[in-house]
């Protein structure tokens, strides 16, 4: 194999041109060579590559590089053998070598040091570390070369000493790093550059009066030991940090690299020194950003987890009983939505201050994310119980928060779990506390719950259900059933309501009440809701082009479809794609959907109404909307909830509410449909009081597609019983 970059053969080894430093990459793996070349190229170095030890030696014999990146594990001649051969040759022994290896054991490093390598890089290569090590070795080599040339010049041309010294000082002063030259025999500085003087605040003359031991908190003997180790090649090959004392007494932390150079009958120690104070400050800032919440200054989830893990780890002495609490603010999203995120952040800041008042100095607290906080409580005879702390948190929340003139009152849901009773590791404790907090929210918020084993079983079942639902979406396991609506004027079918069913493998047909809440919770409702609209529109189109003809179908729309998608656009595209009139599609939404994100919902409904889509309010009478909203929204129909129809004959209150809804709808020029009609008496009551349509098992249960089509083809209708005239007591019907 030939070297990666072609070279002209030369009669004898020469020095490469000095316009830029030349780095030779020696590795039998082409990918590794290309990677190192790509990392170093932007730094302006001239890169040469060799694929084996013999090739590298041949190349070096022709044109000596300034530095060698040498892979250890190569077939035939490995990196150790190449390094030994180079270091044994007086013409190549001064070329710095960085061993590149995937091994991290001490024996590998000792073998590299014995072979003569100056540095090590461990695979995978860190770009910043590569740049720093190459740069620093090249600087040290440049200084070493300069010193060697200077020494040779002194030996042959004593008369040029002053000129050479001046050139040497100019070169040293050109670097931003401080350079110290120390005579090992006298332990005095023989040369320093301007940067070194500025770093420590001494003049050059004052520096020459001192030695390295005068600048730190170490003895001369300790410094001599370090220097001797460097001379013997046993000193540290990596940068080390030391504290130096400035002239004014202040301390500066610096990073030092040392190189030994023969100097007459003595040794010269070249120290390359860099001020790392700014870097240290940056590292401290990064540490804070990585471990503390920027808003509240509390430990973040990562640090809180690490604290908890250390406290429950047997190796760290974690044997004391603990309680873990997760505190989640109830309805915090409403604050962000109504008052803005800035006020929401201010609320979290104030709440964290109140939360700190609920714990002792032996406890830990952290912001886990959003409006969720974690507490770790020590449980000893003098500490309050976890339940007492939970009650204290509820107490501190009772006082309103004054946020830029807005008064806000919040509650919290709190989950509690105990170590070691419930779990013995941090991850499980946090999971159990979160499960208990979730149960507290389900219980009604503003309360706390302790974890139980049943909660975990419920959480597992909930997770299994969520995963099954996600698979159901991908595997097309959902089907549409249709329940007919009947027109009470003549008993004919006036339309259908599309009802979602889940054909779950191994479980049969699943009712929507068993999976719709989870679908809303895990964010699948928008995707599935849009699928229902597409499927229904396609079915309406197929019926319209068949002997069945036009069939109006209503579809239930979830609140999140208004919030998280452009519902109007999706409906209009579905109608156009299937070439069906808009009045054949009816959207049913709950009162809660009207009340949430009112302006956006109103805009969507108005766009749909302009297209001709029918709008109805489902389960009317069970929500919490203001009647004023019925005037604002473009509603066509009200559906009376089954809860009122079920006992309409037996319960005066249900009868009165039903009559009020019918009258209200008629006064607002709206149609009325009653759902859940199951008896002739219910039908007679509704027909007598002017209800236009009914839907329920009295006429038909929800049907699969084929049975629905059979019903439509046969033109089945409802036989109307005679209207029963009520006596003074509207409930006594026969």
XYZ file of C-alpha atoms in Angstrom:
734
model
C 0.000 0.000 0.000
C 1.285 3.498 -0.877
C 1.033 6.476 1.501
C -2.243 8.382 1.164
C -0.560 11.484 -0.178
C 1.998 11.154 -2.962
C 5.540 12.381 -2.381
C 8.556 12.775 -4.597
C 11.452 10.518 -3.469
C 14.512 12.254 -2.168
C 18.087 11.200 -1.803
C 18.215 11.943 1.910
C 15.918 12.977 4.729
C 15.071 16.668 4.713
C 12.957 18.957 6.826
C 9.486 19.727 5.480
C 8.667 23.310 4.506
C 7.873 25.460 7.523
C 4.896 27.440 6.203
C 2.607 25.331 8.469
C 3.202 22.516 10.917
C 3.171 19.057 9.316
C 1.333 16.257 11.132
C 1.849 12.646 10.094
C -1.106 10.310 10.800
C -0.083 6.647 11.012
C -2.987 4.173 11.127
C -3.778 1.005 9.194
C -7.508 1.931 9.215
C -8.441 4.277 6.371
C -11.533 5.542 8.213
C -9.465 6.508 11.266
C -6.978 8.345 9.072
C -9.708 10.256 7.305
C -11.378 11.150 10.608
C -8.185 12.533 12.155
C -7.405 14.377 8.930
C -10.873 15.977 8.947
C -10.469 17.035 12.588
C -7.026 18.629 12.085
C -7.440 20.212 8.649
C -9.440 23.245 9.920
C -6.531 24.145 12.225
C -4.324 24.866 9.192
C -1.915 21.970 9.619
C -0.368 20.164 6.665
C -1.563 16.566 6.955
C 0.302 13.498 5.715
C -0.890 9.911 6.144
C 0.708 6.462 6.239
C -1.061 3.122 6.442
C 1.624 1.098 8.237
C 4.748 1.347 10.360
C 7.225 0.731 7.513
C 5.491 3.316 5.332
C 5.672 5.830 8.166
C 9.429 5.242 8.627
C 9.975 5.587 4.887
C 8.072 8.836 4.803
C 9.885 10.252 7.843
C 13.231 9.383 6.235
C 12.243 11.547 3.263
C 10.490 14.440 5.007
C 10.387 14.744 8.785
C 6.996 15.884 10.141
C 6.603 18.210 13.116
C 4.389 15.745 15.006
C 3.217 12.136 14.645
C -0.210 10.703 15.544
C 0.650 7.017 15.898
C -1.884 4.201 16.193
C -0.813 1.487 18.654
C -2.540 -1.565 17.176
C -1.244 -2.119 13.627
C -0.433 -5.408 11.947
C 3.193 -6.272 11.412
C 5.001 -3.355 13.006
C 2.854 -1.867 15.798
C 3.000 1.682 17.168
C 5.357 0.805 20.027
C 7.960 -0.575 17.601
C 7.696 2.502 15.365
C 8.105 4.840 18.354
C 11.145 2.959 19.694
C 12.833 3.071 16.304
C 12.225 6.811 15.926
C 13.396 7.650 19.450
C 16.539 5.570 18.991
C 17.559 7.625 15.938
C 19.279 10.915 16.771
C 17.783 12.512 13.635
C 14.192 11.696 14.595
C 14.215 11.441 18.384
C 12.949 15.006 18.822
C 9.718 14.476 16.825
C 6.786 14.488 19.320
C 4.638 11.357 19.233
C 1.003 11.086 20.358
C -0.049 7.483 20.785
C -3.664 6.860 19.661
C -5.163 3.820 21.356
C -8.440 2.316 22.458
C -6.747 0.860 25.553
C -7.004 2.644 28.880
C -5.037 0.302 31.132
C -1.865 1.394 32.918
C 0.323 -1.252 31.213
C -0.524 0.150 27.780
C 0.421 3.641 28.909
C 3.665 2.430 30.481
C 4.540 0.616 27.262
C 3.915 3.829 25.309
C 6.058 5.867 27.697
C 8.827 3.292 27.488
C 8.652 3.479 23.700
C 9.103 7.259 23.928
C 5.617 8.661 23.315
C 5.008 12.125 24.761
C 1.181 11.993 24.841
C -1.760 9.645 24.621
C -5.204 10.002 23.021
C -7.908 7.491 23.815
C -10.432 6.417 21.194
C -13.007 7.649 20.427
C -11.149 10.894 19.823
C -12.466 14.094 21.403
C -11.942 16.910 18.919
C -11.125 19.598 21.516
C -8.656 17.311 23.320
C -6.993 16.421 19.988
C -6.555 20.094 19.047
C -5.161 21.003 22.478
C -2.671 18.143 22.661
C -1.409 18.677 19.113
C -1.153 22.426 19.610
C 0.613 22.166 22.947
C 3.122 19.549 21.784
C 3.886 21.622 18.688
C 4.431 24.651 20.902
C 6.688 22.705 23.211
C 8.583 21.286 20.240
C 8.917 24.783 18.786
C 10.335 25.981 22.090
C 12.575 22.925 22.306
C 13.797 23.388 18.733
C 14.429 27.028 19.401
C 16.384 26.212 22.542
C 18.407 23.561 20.747
C 19.273 25.871 17.891
C 20.119 28.568 20.392
C 22.445 26.232 22.315
C 24.172 25.089 19.132
C 24.582 28.680 18.071
C 26.176 29.580 21.411
C 28.636 26.714 21.089
C 29.816 27.741 17.633
C 29.165 31.471 17.596
C 29.551 32.998 21.021
C 29.658 36.456 19.450
C 26.048 36.090 18.214
C 24.658 35.185 21.653
C 22.892 38.471 22.333
C 21.237 38.563 18.909
C 20.083 34.990 19.238
C 18.768 35.652 22.737
C 16.769 38.601 21.472
C 15.253 36.521 18.695
C 14.447 33.836 21.243
C 12.699 36.345 23.483
C 10.742 37.714 20.553
C 9.510 34.231 19.705
C 8.559 33.571 23.328
C 6.777 36.903 23.624
C 4.735 36.161 20.512
C 2.721 33.493 22.316
C -0.295 34.194 24.508
C 0.870 31.560 26.998
C 3.342 32.231 29.774
C 6.724 30.500 29.286
C 9.194 29.894 32.119
C 12.714 28.494 31.642
C 14.231 27.107 34.844
C 17.822 25.959 35.351
C 17.558 22.667 37.236
C 20.978 23.124 38.841
C 20.365 26.604 40.298
C 16.576 26.308 40.514
C 16.334 29.865 39.167
C 14.547 31.333 36.179
C 16.906 31.925 33.262
C 14.242 33.289 30.953
C 10.556 34.306 31.094
C 8.400 35.889 28.454
C 6.311 39.042 28.739
C 3.110 37.060 29.309
C 4.661 35.394 32.359
C 5.570 38.761 33.867
C 2.106 40.169 33.213
C 0.446 37.059 34.645
C 2.282 37.288 37.994
C 2.811 41.056 38.208
C 6.640 40.915 38.439
C 9.210 42.627 36.232
C 11.676 40.468 34.320
C 14.453 41.430 36.732
C 12.300 40.509 39.738
C 11.537 37.143 38.185
C 15.244 36.387 37.727
C 15.740 36.929 41.464
C 13.182 34.233 42.232
C 12.734 30.547 41.661
C 9.586 28.513 41.019
C 9.269 27.594 44.702
C 8.782 31.297 45.558
C 5.589 31.449 43.496
C 3.521 28.705 45.123
C 2.783 26.779 48.274
C 5.361 24.055 47.652
C 8.914 23.511 48.853
C 12.057 23.558 46.745
C 12.459 19.828 47.365
C 8.985 19.127 45.988
C 9.677 21.173 42.861
C 13.035 19.419 42.373
C 11.270 16.039 42.550
C 8.833 17.096 39.833
C 11.659 18.414 37.605
C 13.740 15.252 38.034
C 10.759 13.108 37.083
C 10.327 15.163 33.890
C 14.027 14.810 33.082
C 13.848 11.039 33.617
C 10.756 10.792 31.411
C 8.635 9.668 34.335
C 6.790 12.927 34.876
C 3.105 13.426 34.073
C 2.367 13.423 30.348
C -0.838 15.417 30.831
C -1.389 19.004 31.850
C -1.569 19.625 35.564
C -3.133 22.444 37.527
C -1.252 24.434 40.161
C -1.906 27.604 42.131
C 0.606 30.457 41.740
C 0.896 33.513 43.981
C 1.007 36.890 42.252
C 3.080 39.807 43.459
C 0.000 41.363 45.094
C -0.642 38.132 47.055
C -3.608 36.961 45.016
C -3.760 33.376 43.784
C -4.137 32.388 40.136
C -4.907 28.829 39.016
C -2.862 27.814 35.991
C -2.414 24.802 33.758
C 1.220 23.695 33.342
C 3.030 21.493 30.844
C 6.753 20.811 31.341
C 9.522 19.677 29.014
C 13.172 18.927 29.872
C 15.926 20.159 27.543
C 19.670 19.514 27.858
C 21.478 22.794 28.593
C 25.259 22.427 28.728
C 26.105 20.355 31.760
C 22.658 20.956 33.273
C 19.038 20.639 32.288
C 16.602 23.355 31.336
C 12.960 22.887 32.347
C 10.580 24.567 29.908
C 7.200 25.259 31.527
C 4.236 26.284 29.368
C 1.684 27.994 31.646
C -1.882 29.006 30.848
C -4.296 30.994 33.027
C -7.434 28.835 33.428
C -9.365 31.185 35.697
C -11.832 32.127 32.978
C -12.242 28.513 31.975
C -12.850 27.536 35.603
C -15.532 30.213 35.909
C -17.153 28.871 32.748
C -16.992 25.328 34.108
C -18.665 26.464 37.332
C -21.377 28.185 35.325
C -21.895 25.108 33.176
C -22.067 22.939 36.291
C -24.765 25.188 37.701
C -26.711 25.180 34.449
C -26.467 21.391 34.312
C -27.593 20.828 37.907
C -29.823 23.739 38.960
C -33.068 25.138 37.665
C -32.492 28.547 36.090
C -35.819 29.971 37.300
C -36.047 28.845 40.935
C -32.350 28.066 41.638
C -33.492 24.743 43.073
C -31.706 21.519 42.114
C -33.059 20.195 38.831
C -34.344 16.680 38.186
C -30.846 15.341 37.496
C -29.312 16.641 40.737
C -32.376 15.740 42.816
C -32.259 12.197 41.441
C -28.538 11.941 42.195
C -29.114 13.202 45.763
C -31.889 10.674 46.301
C -29.814 7.891 44.772
C -26.914 8.639 47.112
C -29.222 8.619 50.135
C -30.706 5.213 49.349
C -27.483 3.586 48.180
C -26.162 1.073 50.728
C -22.601 1.791 49.570
C -23.141 5.451 50.479
C -24.558 4.544 53.881
C -28.191 4.958 52.805
C -30.033 3.155 55.619
C -32.156 5.888 57.233
C -35.889 5.831 56.349
C -36.975 8.469 53.852
C -40.116 9.774 52.219
C -40.266 10.998 48.642
C -42.964 13.494 47.685
C -43.905 14.738 44.228
C -45.880 17.966 44.267
C -47.770 18.997 41.135
C -49.711 22.260 40.934
C -53.339 21.819 39.902
C -54.555 23.664 36.798
C -51.255 25.544 36.467
C -51.675 25.517 32.703
C -54.664 27.857 33.092
C -52.370 30.503 34.597
C -50.036 30.367 31.592
C -52.942 30.386 29.146
C -54.824 33.282 30.750
C -52.132 35.465 32.347
C -49.073 34.555 30.271
C -45.884 32.586 30.818
C -44.093 35.471 32.540
C -46.640 35.485 35.355
C -46.594 31.693 35.348
C -42.826 31.793 35.946
C -43.301 34.325 38.746
C -45.859 32.017 40.344
C -43.415 29.100 40.253
C -40.747 31.289 41.839
C -43.054 32.317 44.692
C -44.298 28.771 45.171
C -40.762 27.382 45.403
C -40.054 29.931 48.168
C -43.112 28.745 50.096
C -42.146 25.121 49.508
C -38.727 25.714 51.062
C -40.463 26.800 54.270
C -42.052 23.356 54.544
C -38.809 21.349 54.879
C -35.857 21.145 57.245
C -32.165 21.528 56.489
C -31.835 17.735 56.448
C -34.287 17.405 53.549
C -33.783 17.919 49.825
C -35.931 19.656 47.244
C -35.814 20.000 43.467
C -37.806 21.239 40.511
C -38.429 18.166 38.394
C -39.824 20.099 35.452
C -42.721 22.409 34.605
C -44.924 22.779 37.689
C -43.680 19.543 39.293
C -41.432 19.541 42.372
C -39.759 16.741 44.311
C -39.038 16.510 48.047
C -36.866 14.010 49.913
C -37.670 13.968 53.631
C -35.608 12.389 56.385
C -37.819 10.446 58.764
C -36.514 10.417 62.300
C -38.009 10.982 65.714
C -37.526 14.764 65.526
C -38.694 15.268 61.939
C -42.337 15.872 60.970
C -44.110 13.032 59.197
C -44.496 13.015 55.424
C -48.252 13.446 55.815
C -47.692 16.469 58.050
C -45.403 18.012 55.427
C -48.015 17.358 52.735
C -50.636 19.127 54.845
C -48.226 21.997 55.440
C -47.776 22.382 51.684
C -51.549 22.564 51.277
C -51.662 25.178 54.049
C -49.043 27.454 52.481
C -50.958 27.368 49.209
C -54.163 28.675 50.759
C -52.862 32.247 50.843
C -53.372 33.881 47.401
C -50.363 34.761 45.235
C -50.144 38.428 44.253
C -48.689 38.408 40.743
C -48.344 41.848 39.155
C -51.783 42.862 40.378
C -53.388 39.487 39.647
C -54.533 37.426 42.620
C -54.099 33.703 42.004
C -55.102 30.835 44.280
C -53.756 27.383 43.521
C -53.917 23.903 44.964
C -51.542 20.983 44.633
C -51.765 17.226 44.209
C -49.112 15.353 46.212
C -47.903 11.774 45.905
C -45.943 10.111 48.718
C -43.821 6.971 48.809
C -41.491 5.588 51.457
C -37.990 4.108 51.569
C -37.368 1.275 52.244
C -40.998 0.072 52.659
C -42.134 0.740 49.076
C -38.843 0.570 47.141
C -35.084 0.676 47.685
C -33.864 2.500 44.573
C -34.268 6.109 43.507
C -35.866 5.456 40.137
C -38.644 3.272 41.555
C -39.282 5.665 44.442
C -39.799 8.554 42.018
C -42.039 6.413 39.842
C -44.173 5.358 42.804
C -44.447 8.929 44.082
C -45.546 10.011 40.605
C -48.170 7.237 40.509
C -49.495 8.358 43.901
C -49.591 11.981 42.712
C -51.540 10.911 39.629
C -54.038 9.135 41.886
C -54.367 12.305 43.995
C -55.294 14.237 40.850
C -57.832 11.589 39.881
C -59.283 11.744 43.384
C -60.154 15.394 42.889
C -56.954 17.412 43.356
C -55.950 19.520 46.393
C -55.052 16.388 48.298
C -52.277 13.863 48.887
C -52.091 10.111 48.425
C -49.623 7.540 49.687
C -48.483 4.880 47.265
C -50.032 1.410 47.400
C -49.265 -1.743 45.461
C -52.673 -1.519 43.774
C -51.725 1.886 42.377
C -48.742 0.293 40.690
C -50.931 -2.419 39.184
C -53.319 0.263 37.936
C -50.423 2.248 36.481
C -49.116 -0.849 34.695
C -52.578 -1.531 33.314
C -52.845 2.103 32.222
C -49.457 1.863 30.499
C -50.434 -1.406 28.806
C -53.639 0.225 27.598
C -51.726 3.192 26.210
C -49.264 0.960 24.371
C -52.131 -1.154 23.005
C -53.878 1.999 21.782
C -50.751 3.202 20.009
C -50.486 -0.175 18.296
C -54.182 -0.010 17.460
C -53.665 3.270 15.605
C -50.795 1.819 13.591
C -52.574 -1.517 12.915
C -55.997 -0.076 11.945
C -57.842 -1.836 14.771
C -60.584 0.821 15.053
C -63.971 0.412 13.371
C -67.012 2.651 13.014
C -70.478 1.632 14.219
C -73.529 3.648 13.228
C -76.640 4.335 15.326
C -79.706 5.580 13.455
C -81.520 8.792 14.373
C -85.294 8.816 13.887
C -87.471 11.754 12.825
C -90.516 11.806 15.130
C -92.753 13.473 12.563
C -92.896 10.347 10.394
C -90.685 7.696 12.065
C -88.134 7.613 9.235
C -84.371 7.511 9.659
C -83.070 11.088 9.542
C -79.395 10.246 9.817
C -76.740 8.319 11.682
C -74.265 8.938 14.474
C -70.775 7.506 13.907
C -69.505 5.768 17.032
C -65.935 4.567 17.465
C -65.248 0.989 18.511
C -61.952 -0.813 19.116
C -61.539 -4.367 17.857
C -58.746 -5.180 20.300
C -56.945 -8.465 19.566
C -57.698 -11.006 22.280
C -60.322 -8.772 23.919
C -63.083 -8.429 21.347
C -65.036 -5.229 20.712
C -64.171 -2.482 23.230
C -66.610 0.310 24.135
C -65.275 3.872 23.729
C -65.837 4.613 27.418
C -62.995 2.153 28.158
C -60.408 3.828 25.933
C -61.424 7.376 24.909
C -60.211 8.952 28.223
C -56.792 7.304 27.806
C -56.701 8.350 24.166
C -57.250 11.969 25.214
C -54.685 11.669 27.988
C -51.887 10.329 25.788
C -52.562 12.662 22.850
C -53.955 10.140 20.337
C -57.430 11.679 20.217
C -56.559 14.189 17.491
C -55.074 11.591 15.165
C -57.918 9.105 15.698
C -60.548 11.853 15.576
C -59.283 12.992 12.186
C -59.283 9.355 11.022
C -62.969 9.086 12.012
C -63.811 12.229 10.008
C -61.964 10.881 6.950
C -63.594 7.444 7.243
C -67.106 8.834 7.674
C -66.738 11.257 4.764
C -65.501 8.440 2.543
C -68.472 6.292 3.607
C -70.975 9.089 2.971
C -69.504 9.464 -0.511
C -69.794 5.736 -1.228
C -73.434 5.652 -0.057
C -74.245 8.743 -2.128
C -72.939 7.053 -5.263
C -74.850 3.823 -4.454
C -78.597 3.010 -4.391
C -78.654 3.950 -0.703
C -78.265 7.623 -1.625
C -77.735 10.588 0.657
C -77.216 9.820 4.355
C -76.408 12.494 6.962
C -73.880 11.353 9.571
C -72.787 13.072 12.791
C -69.278 12.739 14.235
C -68.159 13.481 17.795
C -65.337 16.032 17.964
C -62.940 16.221 20.937
C -61.831 19.489 22.514
C -58.189 18.866 21.609
C -59.080 18.684 17.907
C -59.891 22.390 18.072
C -56.801 23.203 20.131
C -54.118 21.075 18.487
C -55.152 20.965 14.836
C -56.851 23.030 12.140
C -60.148 21.161 12.386
C -62.002 23.335 9.879
C -59.337 22.841 7.219
C -59.267 19.083 7.792
C -63.074 18.780 7.480
C -63.232 20.921 4.318
C -60.509 18.835 2.660
C -62.262 15.565 3.615
C -65.562 16.821 2.124
C -63.860 17.942 -1.091
C -61.823 14.761 -1.414
C -64.976 12.619 -1.282
C -67.175 15.047 -3.277
C -70.008 15.197 -0.755
C -72.268 18.110 0.240
C -71.268 19.706 3.529
C -74.791 19.425 4.981
C -74.429 15.614 5.070
C -71.807 15.970 7.831
C -72.684 17.028 11.370
C -70.122 17.698 14.108
C -71.109 17.036 17.719
C -69.144 18.780 20.451
C -69.587 19.072 24.185
C -70.245 22.192 26.219
C -66.721 21.887 27.604
C -65.313 22.236 24.087
C -67.203 25.506 23.675
C -65.830 26.909 26.912
C -62.168 26.026 26.207
C -60.196 28.230 23.815
C -63.437 30.035 23.016
C -62.217 32.389 20.294
C -60.365 29.692 18.383
C -63.318 27.316 18.644
C -65.721 30.044 17.519
C -63.554 30.837 14.484
C -63.395 27.162 13.466
C -67.135 26.660 13.874
C -67.932 29.761 11.867
C -65.698 28.550 9.030
C -67.438 25.162 9.082
C -70.889 26.740 9.233
C -70.087 28.885 6.194
C -69.260 25.662 4.319
C -72.646 24.192 5.296
C -71.513 21.722 7.990
C -74.115 21.128 10.729
C -73.140 21.773 14.373
C -74.782 20.232 17.442
C -74.112 20.336 21.180
C -73.824 16.822 22.612
C -74.899 15.874 26.164
C -76.532 19.276 26.610
C -77.397 20.108 30.206
C -74.501 18.229 31.812
C -71.810 20.868 31.202
C -71.050 24.216 32.728
C -71.423 26.648 29.848
C -73.166 29.987 30.015
C -76.349 30.219 27.960
C -74.849 33.335 26.403
C -72.522 31.076 24.460
C -75.488 29.557 22.613
C -76.080 32.956 21.016
C -72.444 33.347 19.939
C -71.865 29.924 18.421
C -73.443 28.823 15.122
C -75.394 25.888 16.589
C -78.034 23.885 14.673
C -79.106 21.309 17.225
C -79.102 20.406 20.930
C -78.827 16.782 22.090
C -80.456 16.023 25.433
C -78.194 13.802 27.502
C -79.255 10.239 28.252
C -78.975 10.993 31.980
C -82.206 13.048 31.757
C -84.012 10.741 29.299
C -83.398 7.571 31.328
C -85.684 8.627 34.209
C -87.845 11.132 32.384
C -91.040 9.218 33.266
C -90.152 8.513 36.898
C -88.293 11.630 38.024
C -90.005 15.044 37.968
C -86.681 16.906 37.935
C -85.489 15.085 34.797
C -88.807 15.736 33.088
C -88.670 19.421 33.991
C -85.058 19.778 32.728
C -85.938 18.010 29.472
C -88.939 20.286 28.875
C -86.799 23.352 29.639
C -84.144 22.262 27.122
C -86.778 21.664 24.412
C -88.362 25.074 24.973
C -84.976 26.804 25.096
C -83.911 25.179 21.837
C -87.129 26.091 20.059
C -86.926 29.691 21.268
C -83.390 29.809 19.791
C -84.629 28.217 16.531
C -82.640 25.045 17.219
C -83.643 21.413 16.652
C -83.700 18.958 19.541
C -82.668 15.317 19.563
C -82.946 13.052 22.585
C -80.415 10.259 22.990
C -80.818 7.053 24.941
C -84.531 6.525 24.207
C -85.384 2.945 25.168
C -89.149 2.814 25.947
C -92.417 3.734 24.279
C -93.309 5.962 27.240
C -90.116 7.987 26.795
C -90.845 8.273 23.065
C -94.433 9.405 23.666
C -93.358 12.054 26.174
C -90.743 13.488 23.826
C -93.034 13.409 20.806
C -95.811 15.165 22.692
C -93.485 17.965 23.816
C -92.097 18.660 20.358
C -88.735 16.885 20.331
C -87.812 16.541 16.639
C -85.567 13.457 16.695
C -84.673 10.547 18.931
C -81.807 8.097 19.072
C -81.570 4.963 21.159
C -82.110 1.255 21.579
C -85.897 1.639 21.247
C -85.309 1.797 17.512
C -81.796 0.407 17.044
C -78.521 -0.214 18.822
C -75.294 0.978 17.155
C -74.691 -1.286 14.153
C -71.634 -2.367 12.188
C -71.343 -1.189 8.603
C -73.026 -4.114 6.851
C -76.055 -4.145 9.167
C -76.335 -0.369 8.867
C -76.425 -0.628 5.085
C -79.089 -3.354 5.300
C -81.252 -1.113 7.496
C -80.845 1.811 5.085
C -81.620 -0.298 2.000
C -84.751 -1.748 3.587
C -85.947 1.722 4.559
C -86.921 0.613 8.064
C -88.915 3.167 10.044
C -90.322 3.545 13.538
C -94.003 2.854 14.116
C -95.257 5.925 15.925
C -97.447 5.240 19.002
C -100.354 7.627 19.596
C -99.556 10.822 21.428
C -100.575 10.507 25.068
C -102.141 13.661 26.440
C -100.743 14.231 29.916
C -102.859 14.949 32.934
C -101.908 17.762 35.310
C -99.146 15.504 36.551
C -96.938 15.130 33.469
C -95.418 11.996 34.921
C -98.581 9.911 35.004
C -98.595 8.709 31.409
C -100.107 5.531 30.023
